[in-house]
Coordinates of C-alpha atoms and ligand atoms in Angstrom, one line a residue:
M3 CA 0.4 31.9 -12.8
A4 CA 1.5 29.1 -10.6
K5 CA 4.8 27.2 -10.1
Y6 CA 5.3 23.7 -9.0
V7 CA 8.2 21.4 -8.4
I8 CA 7.5 17.7 -8.7
N9 CA 10.3 15.5 -7.3
T10 CA 9.7 12.0 -8.7
L11 CA 12.7 10.8 -6.7
N12 CA 11.0 11.5 -3.4
R13 CA 8.3 8.9 -3.2
K14 CA 5.8 9.2 -0.4
S15 CA 3.1 6.7 0.4
K16 CA 1.4 4.2 -1.8
I17 CA -2.0 5.2 -3.0
N18 CA -4.2 2.3 -2.1
R19 CA -6.5 1.3 -5.0
E20 CA -9.4 1.2 -2.6
I21 CA -9.3 5.0 -2.3
Y22 CA -11.1 4.9 -5.7
G23 CA -14.0 2.8 -4.1
H24 CA -17.7 3.1 -4.3
F25 CA -20.8 2.7 -2.2
S26 CA -24.1 1.0 -3.0
E27 CA -27.0 1.1 -0.6
H28 CA -30.5 -0.3 -0.8
L29 CA -31.7 3.2 -1.4
G30 CA -33.9 4.6 -4.2
R31 CA -32.7 3.2 -7.5
C32 CA -29.1 2.4 -6.7
I33 CA -29.6 -1.4 -6.4
Y34 CA -33.0 -2.0 -8.1
G35 CA -32.9 -0.5 -11.6
G36 CA -29.3 0.7 -11.1
F37 CA -27.3 -2.5 -10.6
Y38 CA -30.0 -5.1 -10.6
V39 CA -32.9 -5.6 -13.0
G40 CA -33.6 -9.3 -12.6
E41 CA -32.9 -12.2 -14.9
N42 CA -36.2 -11.7 -16.8
S43 CA -35.6 -8.1 -17.7
P44 CA -35.3 -7.1 -21.4
I45 CA -32.3 -4.9 -20.3
P46 CA -29.2 -7.0 -21.1
N47 CA -28.0 -8.6 -17.9
T48 CA -26.0 -11.4 -16.5
K49 CA -27.7 -13.2 -13.6
G50 CA -30.0 -10.1 -13.2
I51 CA -27.1 -7.6 -13.1
R52 CA -26.9 -4.9 -15.9
N53 CA -24.1 -5.5 -18.4
D54 CA -23.8 -1.9 -19.3
V55 CA -23.3 -0.8 -15.7
V56 CA -20.7 -3.6 -15.1
N57 CA -18.7 -2.6 -18.2
A58 CA -18.7 1.1 -17.3
L59 CA -17.5 0.4 -13.8
K60 CA -14.8 -2.0 -14.9
K61 CA -13.5 0.7 -17.3
I62 CA -12.8 2.9 -14.3
R63 CA -11.3 -0.1 -12.5
I64 CA -13.7 0.0 -9.5
P65 CA -11.5 -1.5 -6.8
V66 CA -14.1 -2.0 -4.0
L67 CA -17.9 -1.8 -3.4
R68 CA -19.5 -1.2 -0.1
W69 CA -23.0 -2.7 0.7
P70 CA -25.8 -2.9 1.9
G71 CA -25.8 0.5 3.6
G72 CA -25.6 3.1 5.1
C73 CA -28.5 3.4 7.4
F74 CA -30.1 0.4 5.7
A75 CA -27.3 -1.8 7.1
D76 CA -28.4 -1.5 10.7
E77 CA -31.8 -2.8 10.0
Y78 CA -30.8 -5.4 7.4
H79 CA -31.2 -9.0 8.5
W80 CA -29.1 -10.9 6.0
M81 CA -31.0 -14.2 6.3
D82 CA -34.1 -12.6 4.9
G83 CA -32.1 -12.1 1.6
I84 CA -30.9 -15.6 0.8
G85 CA -32.4 -18.7 -0.7
P86 CA -35.1 -19.1 -3.4
K87 CA -36.3 -15.6 -4.2
E88 CA -40.0 -16.4 -4.1
Q89 CA -39.6 -17.7 -0.5
R90 CA -37.6 -14.7 0.8
K91 CA -39.3 -12.6 3.4
K92 CA -40.3 -9.2 2.1
M93 CA -38.6 -6.4 4.0
I94 CA -39.6 -2.8 4.4
N95 CA -36.9 -0.2 3.8
T96 CA -38.0 2.1 6.6
H97 CA -35.1 4.6 6.1
W98 CA -35.5 5.1 2.4
G99 CA -39.0 5.6 1.0
G100 CA -40.7 2.7 2.9
V101 CA -40.4 0.4 -0.2
V102 CA -40.8 -3.4 0.1
E103 CA -38.0 -5.5 -1.4
A104 CA -36.3 -8.9 -1.2
S105 CA -34.6 -10.0 -4.4
F106 CA -31.0 -8.7 -4.0
G107 CA -29.1 -10.3 -1.1
T108 CA -25.7 -11.6 -0.1
D109 CA -25.2 -14.1 -3.0
E110 CA -26.3 -11.5 -5.5
F111 CA -23.9 -8.9 -4.1
M112 CA -21.0 -11.4 -4.1
E113 CA -21.9 -12.2 -7.8
L114 CA -21.9 -8.5 -8.6
C115 CA -18.4 -8.1 -7.1
R116 CA -17.3 -11.1 -9.1
Q117 CA -18.5 -9.5 -12.3
L118 CA -17.0 -6.2 -11.4
E119 CA -13.7 -7.9 -10.4
C120 CA -13.7 -5.8 -7.2
E121 CA -13.3 -6.4 -3.5
P122 CA -16.6 -6.7 -1.6
Y123 CA -17.0 -4.5 1.5
I124 CA -19.9 -5.5 3.7
N125 CA -21.3 -3.4 6.5
G126 CA -22.7 -5.5 9.4
N127 CA -25.7 -4.8 11.5
L128 CA -24.8 -3.8 15.0
G129 CA -27.8 -1.4 15.5
S130 CA -30.6 -4.0 15.4
G131 CA -28.9 -7.3 14.7
T132 CA -27.6 -9.9 17.1
V133 CA -24.1 -11.0 17.7
K134 CA -25.1 -14.4 16.5
E135 CA -26.5 -13.0 13.3
M136 CA -23.2 -11.2 12.5
Q137 CA -21.2 -14.3 13.4
D138 CA -23.4 -16.5 11.1
W139 CA -23.0 -14.0 8.2
I140 CA -19.2 -14.3 8.3
E141 CA -19.5 -18.1 8.6
Y142 CA -22.0 -18.2 5.7
L143 CA -19.6 -16.1 3.5
T144 CA -16.2 -17.5 4.4
F145 CA -16.3 -20.8 6.2
D146 CA -14.5 -23.6 4.3
G147 CA -15.7 -26.9 5.9
I148 CA -18.8 -28.5 7.3
S149 CA -20.9 -26.1 9.4
P150 CA -24.6 -25.1 9.5
M151 CA -23.8 -21.9 7.6
S152 CA -21.5 -23.4 5.0
E153 CA -24.2 -26.0 4.3
L154 CA -26.8 -23.4 3.9
R155 CA -24.5 -21.6 1.4
A156 CA -24.0 -24.8 -0.5
K157 CA -27.8 -25.4 -0.5
N158 CA -28.2 -21.9 -2.1
G159 CA -25.8 -22.9 -4.9
R160 CA -22.4 -21.8 -3.7
K161 CA -20.2 -24.6 -2.3
E162 CA -16.9 -22.8 -2.2
P163 CA -16.5 -20.1 0.4
Y164 CA -16.4 -16.5 -0.7
R165 CA -13.4 -14.3 0.0
L166 CA -14.3 -11.4 2.1
K167 CA -11.7 -8.9 3.3
Y168 CA -13.5 -5.7 4.4
F169 CA -16.2 -5.7 7.1
C170 CA -17.5 -2.8 9.1
I171 CA -19.2 -3.3 12.4
G172 CA -22.2 -0.9 12.4
N173 CA -22.9 2.2 10.4
E174 CA -23.4 5.7 11.8
N175 CA -24.2 4.2 15.2
W176 CA -24.1 7.8 16.6
G177 CA -27.3 8.4 14.5
C178 CA -29.4 6.1 12.3
G179 CA -27.5 3.1 13.6
G180 CA -28.8 3.2 17.2
N181 CA -28.2 6.8 18.5
M182 CA -25.4 5.5 20.7
R183 CA -22.9 7.4 22.8
P184 CA -19.3 6.7 21.8
E185 CA -18.5 4.9 25.0
F186 CA -21.5 2.5 24.5
Y187 CA -20.6 1.9 20.8
A188 CA -17.0 1.2 21.7
D189 CA -18.0 -1.5 24.1
M190 CA -20.5 -2.9 21.6
Y191 CA -17.8 -2.9 18.9
R192 CA -15.5 -4.8 21.2
R193 CA -18.2 -7.4 21.8
Y194 CA -19.4 -7.9 18.2
Q195 CA -16.0 -7.9 16.6
T196 CA -15.0 -10.8 18.9
Y197 CA -17.2 -13.1 16.8
V198 CA -16.1 -11.8 13.4
R199 CA -13.8 -14.8 12.9
N200 CA -11.1 -15.5 10.4
Y201 CA -11.8 -18.9 8.8
G202 CA -9.1 -20.7 6.8
N203 CA -7.1 -18.3 4.8
N204 CA -9.7 -15.6 4.9
K205 CA -8.5 -12.6 7.0
I206 CA -11.1 -9.9 7.8
Y207 CA -10.0 -6.3 7.9
K208 CA -12.2 -5.0 10.7
I209 CA -13.5 -1.4 10.4
A210 CA -15.2 0.4 13.3
C211 CA -17.9 3.0 12.9
G212 CA -16.2 6.4 13.0
P213 CA -17.4 10.0 13.4
N214 CA -19.7 12.2 11.6
S215 CA -17.7 15.0 10.1
D216 CA -15.8 16.9 12.9
D217 CA -17.1 14.9 15.9
Y218 CA -13.5 14.5 17.3
N219 CA -14.8 13.2 20.6
W220 CA -16.4 10.2 18.9
T221 CA -13.0 9.3 17.3
E222 CA -11.1 9.8 20.5
T223 CA -13.4 7.8 22.7
V224 CA -13.9 4.9 20.3
V225 CA -10.1 4.6 19.5
K226 CA -9.2 4.9 23.2
I227 CA -11.6 2.1 24.3
A228 CA -11.6 -0.2 21.3
G229 CA -8.6 0.8 19.1
R230 CA -6.6 -2.4 19.7
F231 CA -9.5 -4.4 18.2
M232 CA -9.8 -2.6 14.9
D233 CA -7.8 -2.3 11.7
A234 CA -9.5 0.9 10.7
I235 CA -12.1 3.4 11.6
S236 CA -14.5 5.1 9.2
L237 CA -15.3 8.8 8.6
H238 CA -18.4 10.2 6.9
Y239 CA -18.4 13.7 5.4
Y240 CA -20.9 15.1 2.9
T241 CA -20.6 18.4 1.0
V242 CA -23.8 20.2 1.5
P243 CA -23.8 23.7 -0.1
G244 CA -26.8 25.0 2.0
T245 CA -28.2 23.6 5.2
W246 CA -29.6 20.1 5.8
H247 CA -33.0 21.6 5.7
S248 CA -32.4 23.4 2.3
K249 CA -29.4 21.9 0.7
G250 CA -29.7 23.7 -2.7
S251 CA -30.3 22.5 -6.3
S252 CA -27.9 20.2 -8.1
T253 CA -28.1 22.1 -11.3
K254 CA -29.5 25.6 -10.6
F255 CA -27.0 27.3 -8.5
T256 CA -25.2 30.7 -8.4
E257 CA -21.5 31.5 -8.7
E258 CA -21.5 32.1 -5.0
E259 CA -22.9 28.6 -4.4
W260 CA -20.1 27.2 -6.6
Y261 CA -17.5 28.6 -4.3
I262 CA -19.4 27.7 -1.2
T263 CA -19.5 24.1 -2.4
L264 CA -15.8 23.9 -3.2
F265 CA -14.9 25.6 0.1
K266 CA -16.9 23.1 2.0
T267 CA -15.5 20.1 0.2
L268 CA -12.0 21.3 0.9
K269 CA -12.8 20.7 4.6
M270 CA -12.1 17.0 4.0
D271 CA -8.4 17.8 4.2
E272 CA -8.7 19.3 7.7
L273 CA -11.0 16.5 8.9
I274 CA -8.5 13.8 7.8
T275 CA -5.6 15.6 9.4
K276 CA -7.3 16.2 12.7
H277 CA -9.0 12.8 13.0
T278 CA -5.7 11.0 12.2
A279 CA -3.8 13.1 14.7
I280 CA -6.2 11.9 17.4
I281 CA -5.9 8.3 16.2
R282 CA -2.1 8.5 16.3
R283 CA -2.1 9.5 19.9
Y284 CA -3.4 6.0 20.7
D285 CA -1.8 4.3 17.7
P286 CA 1.8 5.6 17.4
D287 CA 2.8 2.8 15.1
N288 CA 0.3 4.0 12.4
R289 CA -1.5 0.6 12.4
I290 CA -5.1 1.9 12.3
G291 CA -6.2 3.2 8.9
L292 CA -8.9 5.7 8.0
V293 CA -11.7 4.6 5.7
V294 CA -13.8 7.5 4.3
D295 CA -16.6 5.3 3.4
E296 CA -19.2 8.0 2.6
W297 CA -18.3 11.2 0.9
G298 CA -19.7 13.4 -1.9
T299 CA -22.3 16.1 -2.6
W300 CA -25.8 16.1 -1.2
Y301 CA -28.4 18.4 -2.7
D302 CA -32.1 18.7 -2.7
V303 CA -33.6 15.8 -4.8
E304 CA -34.5 16.5 -8.4
P305 CA -38.0 18.1 -8.5
G306 CA -40.8 15.5 -8.9
T307 CA -38.7 12.6 -7.6
N308 CA -39.3 10.6 -4.4
P309 CA -37.7 12.6 -1.5
G310 CA -36.7 9.3 0.1
F311 CA -34.7 8.2 -3.0
L312 CA -32.0 11.0 -3.0
Y313 CA -31.9 11.3 -6.8
Q314 CA -29.8 14.3 -7.9
Q315 CA -28.1 15.5 -11.1
N316 CA -24.4 15.9 -11.5
T317 CA -22.6 18.9 -13.1
M318 CA -19.1 20.2 -13.6
R319 CA -19.4 21.4 -9.9
D320 CA -19.5 17.7 -9.0
A321 CA -16.5 17.0 -11.2
L322 CA -14.5 19.5 -9.3
V323 CA -15.7 18.1 -6.0
A324 CA -14.6 14.7 -7.1
G325 CA -11.2 15.9 -8.4
I326 CA -10.5 17.8 -5.2
N327 CA -11.4 15.0 -2.9
L328 CA -9.5 12.4 -4.9
N329 CA -6.4 14.7 -4.8
I330 CA -6.9 15.1 -1.0
F331 CA -7.1 11.3 -0.5
N332 CA -4.0 10.8 -2.7
K333 CA -2.1 13.3 -0.6
H334 CA -3.2 11.6 2.7
S335 CA -2.6 8.1 1.4
D336 CA -0.4 7.4 4.4
K337 CA -3.5 7.5 6.5
V338 CA -6.5 7.0 4.1
V339 CA -6.7 3.3 3.2
M340 CA -10.1 3.4 1.5
A341 CA -12.7 5.9 0.4
N342 CA -16.2 5.2 -1.1
L343 CA -18.1 7.8 -3.0
A344 CA -21.8 8.0 -2.1
Q345 CA -23.4 6.5 -4.1
T346 CA -22.6 4.6 -7.4
I347 CA -25.9 4.8 -9.3
N348 CA -28.9 7.1 -9.2
V349 CA -28.3 8.3 -5.6
L350 CA -26.4 11.4 -4.4
Q351 CA -23.1 12.0 -6.3
A352 CA -23.6 9.1 -8.6
V353 CA -21.1 8.1 -11.4
I354 CA -24.0 6.5 -13.4
L355 CA -27.6 7.5 -13.9
T356 CA -30.2 5.1 -15.4
E357 CA -33.7 5.5 -16.8
G358 CA -35.1 2.1 -17.9
E359 CA -32.7 0.7 -20.4
K360 CA -30.9 4.0 -20.8
M361 CA -27.6 4.7 -18.9
L362 CA -25.5 7.8 -18.8
L363 CA -22.1 8.6 -17.3
T364 CA -21.9 11.7 -15.1
P365 CA -19.1 14.2 -15.0
T366 CA -18.0 12.5 -11.7
Y367 CA -17.6 9.2 -13.6
H368 CA -15.2 10.9 -16.0
V369 CA -13.1 12.2 -13.2
F370 CA -12.7 8.7 -11.8
D371 CA -11.7 7.6 -15.3
M372 CA -9.1 10.4 -15.6
Y373 CA -7.7 9.7 -12.1
K374 CA -7.5 5.9 -12.4
E375 CA -3.8 5.8 -13.1
H376 CA -3.2 6.9 -9.5
Q377 CA -4.6 3.6 -8.3
G378 CA -1.7 1.6 -6.7
A379 CA 0.9 4.2 -7.7
E380 CA 3.2 6.1 -5.3
L381 CA 2.5 9.7 -4.3
V382 CA 5.5 11.9 -5.1
E383 CA 6.7 15.1 -3.4
K384 CA 5.3 18.2 -4.9
L385 CA 6.0 21.7 -3.8
L386 CA 3.9 24.7 -4.7
L387 CA 6.4 27.5 -5.1
K388 CA 4.2 30.3 -6.2
T389 CA 0.6 31.0 -6.9
E390 CA -0.9 34.4 -7.7
K391 CA -4.5 34.1 -7.2
K392 CA -7.3 32.8 -5.1
S393 CA -10.9 32.9 -6.1
A394 CA -12.1 35.2 -3.5
Q395 CA -15.6 36.0 -4.7
T396 CA -17.0 35.7 -1.3
K397 CA -15.8 34.9 2.2
Y398 CA -15.6 31.4 0.9
T399 CA -12.1 31.8 -0.5
V400 CA -10.6 28.7 -2.2
P401 CA -7.2 28.1 -3.8
N402 CA -7.3 28.6 -7.5
L403 CA -5.6 25.2 -8.2
H404 CA -5.7 21.8 -6.6
E405 CA -3.5 18.9 -7.6
S406 CA -1.7 15.6 -6.8
A407 CA 1.0 13.6 -8.6
S408 CA 2.1 10.0 -8.5
V409 CA 4.5 7.6 -10.2
N410 CA 3.3 4.1 -11.1
A411 CA 5.1 0.8 -11.2
D412 CA 6.1 1.4 -14.9
G413 CA 7.6 4.7 -14.0
K414 CA 4.9 6.8 -15.5
L415 CA 4.2 10.1 -13.9
H416 CA 0.5 11.1 -13.5
I417 CA -0.5 14.6 -12.6
T418 CA -4.1 15.6 -11.9
L419 CA -5.0 19.3 -11.7
C420 CA -8.2 21.2 -11.0
N421 CA -8.9 24.8 -11.8
L422 CA -11.5 26.0 -9.3
S423 CA -11.9 29.4 -10.8
L424 CA -15.0 30.3 -12.6
S425 CA -13.4 32.9 -14.8
E426 CA -9.6 32.6 -15.1
S427 CA -7.2 30.3 -16.8
Y428 CA -3.8 29.9 -15.4
R429 CA -0.3 29.2 -16.7
V430 CA 1.2 26.5 -14.6
E431 CA 5.0 26.1 -14.7
T432 CA 6.0 22.6 -13.5
E433 CA 9.6 21.6 -12.9
I434 CA 10.0 17.9 -12.9
I435 CA 13.0 16.3 -11.0
G436 CA 14.1 12.8 -11.8
K437 CA 12.2 12.3 -15.0
K438 CA 12.5 13.7 -18.5
A439 CA 9.3 15.2 -19.8
E440 CA 8.9 13.0 -22.9
N441 CA 5.7 11.4 -24.4
V442 CA 3.4 13.8 -22.6
T443 CA -0.4 13.3 -23.0
G444 CA -3.3 15.0 -21.4
R445 CA -7.1 14.9 -21.0
I446 CA -9.5 17.6 -19.9
L447 CA -13.0 17.8 -18.5
T448 CA -14.4 21.3 -18.8
G449 CA -17.5 23.3 -19.5
K450 CA -19.8 25.8 -17.9
M451 CA -20.3 25.4 -14.1
N452 CA -23.7 23.8 -14.4
D453 CA -23.2 21.7 -17.5
H454 CA -24.4 18.2 -17.1
N455 CA -25.4 15.1 -19.0
T456 CA -29.0 14.2 -19.7
F457 CA -30.6 11.2 -21.3
D458 CA -31.3 13.4 -24.3
A459 CA -27.8 14.8 -24.4
P460 CA -25.6 12.2 -22.6
E461 CA -22.3 13.6 -23.9
T462 CA -22.5 17.3 -23.1
V463 CA -19.7 16.8 -20.6
K464 CA -17.0 14.3 -21.5
P465 CA -13.2 14.3 -21.5
Q466 CA -11.3 15.7 -24.5
T467 CA -7.7 15.5 -25.5
F468 CA -5.8 18.3 -23.8
D469 CA -2.9 19.8 -25.7
K470 CA -2.2 23.1 -23.9
I471 CA 1.0 21.5 -22.6
S472 CA 4.4 22.7 -23.7
V473 CA 7.5 20.6 -22.9
R474 CA 10.4 22.5 -21.6
Q475 CA 13.9 21.3 -20.8
N476 CA 13.2 20.8 -17.1
G477 CA 9.4 20.3 -17.1
L478 CA 6.1 21.4 -18.5
V479 CA 4.1 24.6 -19.0
I480 CA 0.4 24.0 -18.8
E481 CA -2.4 26.5 -19.6
I482 CA -5.4 25.3 -17.6
P483 CA -8.8 26.9 -18.4
P484 CA -11.4 27.8 -15.8
V485 CA -13.9 25.2 -14.5
S486 CA -11.7 22.2 -15.4
V487 CA -10.1 19.0 -14.4
V488 CA -7.0 17.9 -16.2
S489 CA -5.0 14.7 -16.1
I490 CA -1.5 14.5 -17.6
T491 CA 0.7 11.5 -18.1
V492 CA 4.4 11.7 -18.6
D493 CA 5.6 8.4 -20.0
Ligands
AHR528 O1 -25.7 7.8 1.8 C1 -26.9 8.1 2.4 C2 -26.9 8.0 3.9 O2 -26.1 8.9 4.4 C3 -26.4 6.7 4.4 O3 -27.4 5.7 4.5 C4 -26.0 7.1 5.8 O4 -25.0 6.3 6.3 C5 -25.6 8.5 5.7 O5 -26.2 9.3 6.6

């Protein structure tokens, strides 16, 4: 049994829509085959971009999409990806499988975001690109007037400037982005960002490359040296059940690995708390935001697939990982301004998998769908009064339940609740202050721990109506089964 009090009168921070963002890298089949099939493909497309994928992502209200990497970003020379496709230089993707490619570039990415009706988030090349290259990219995208780059853009078919808000200056520059020390990166950041200009009404939100996981020294050094030149700093943290050498299978895992995975994913809460405490020492006015622009599970690739393509399946375990992390971001929405799941299609914790013309929605996709009402809503105060159990199967003890709650502009209360236990259902008594519990509806995603969707059985895991909710005078009583993610709306 567990008891909560949800006080809808005590509004906390606004949950930025961008917390529900995604990440698409030139990696494996994320862009090619995933988003982009080319105009001549028999797969239904608009300007080469798959219609089925666009429709599915619009349904979960994708707010922002990050591109072109990842590690790929720091070796991407954007000028190689514009102009007539047959004349574009072929580029080798040295990080990811050594494949040669050229047909998806800046204009295609901006077209993709237009179709998705989401904000573009571009990651610039600080590792191997020049200052001029970065400056020209911003000019090409956003300059409204006569200039070499705006004329080049017009020549490529786009007269009007694009609107670009989010721009990150380098990716993982402590590793694949140049193996820099934080002091060196911080100075490079100061230099490069100088030339990331605001043209006309376009105002760029500048994001600095942040730490890997718990590298607190990176955060402290970069914010101390360069904090006043940035709007936000990023954080990357992946949930790896095993070691980087042997990460574990995405579908064949033990009960112990289930709990290890959830235990490790819960570390996100501590990372956000500690990194922001450091940032606040140099930024007491709470101006600098945190952008968790890579998060999610990372397993061994599916047997028989290219190791450089990072293709993995997605089970109920991933659904729980998604539910927990999205709850964490909601609860830290005073600090976390954006988050981007890695990666949208066919790579790591994807929301969509494709095989030729076939497309399936993963359990993680369904969690984003069930949580979408939190986008733009206000986090409300919630107190956990009593909980009886923790799932302590191993030293990796996790709380049995994990939740967040928000109220949107129409006054609707939205509660999302995860049951992390593999074996037990819980009765959850929820007192609601400031709102009558009328018109209550619920959805549930549940199954066995390694249930997943395949191209032969694409709907093994999908949300169902949830009716184990009883309305009481001052709130709700919910019976939540094991291995489940639930969303409840009180109208
Ligand atoms: O998402 C896969 C890779 O993980 C990205 O390219 C890189 O930034 C991170 O190490």
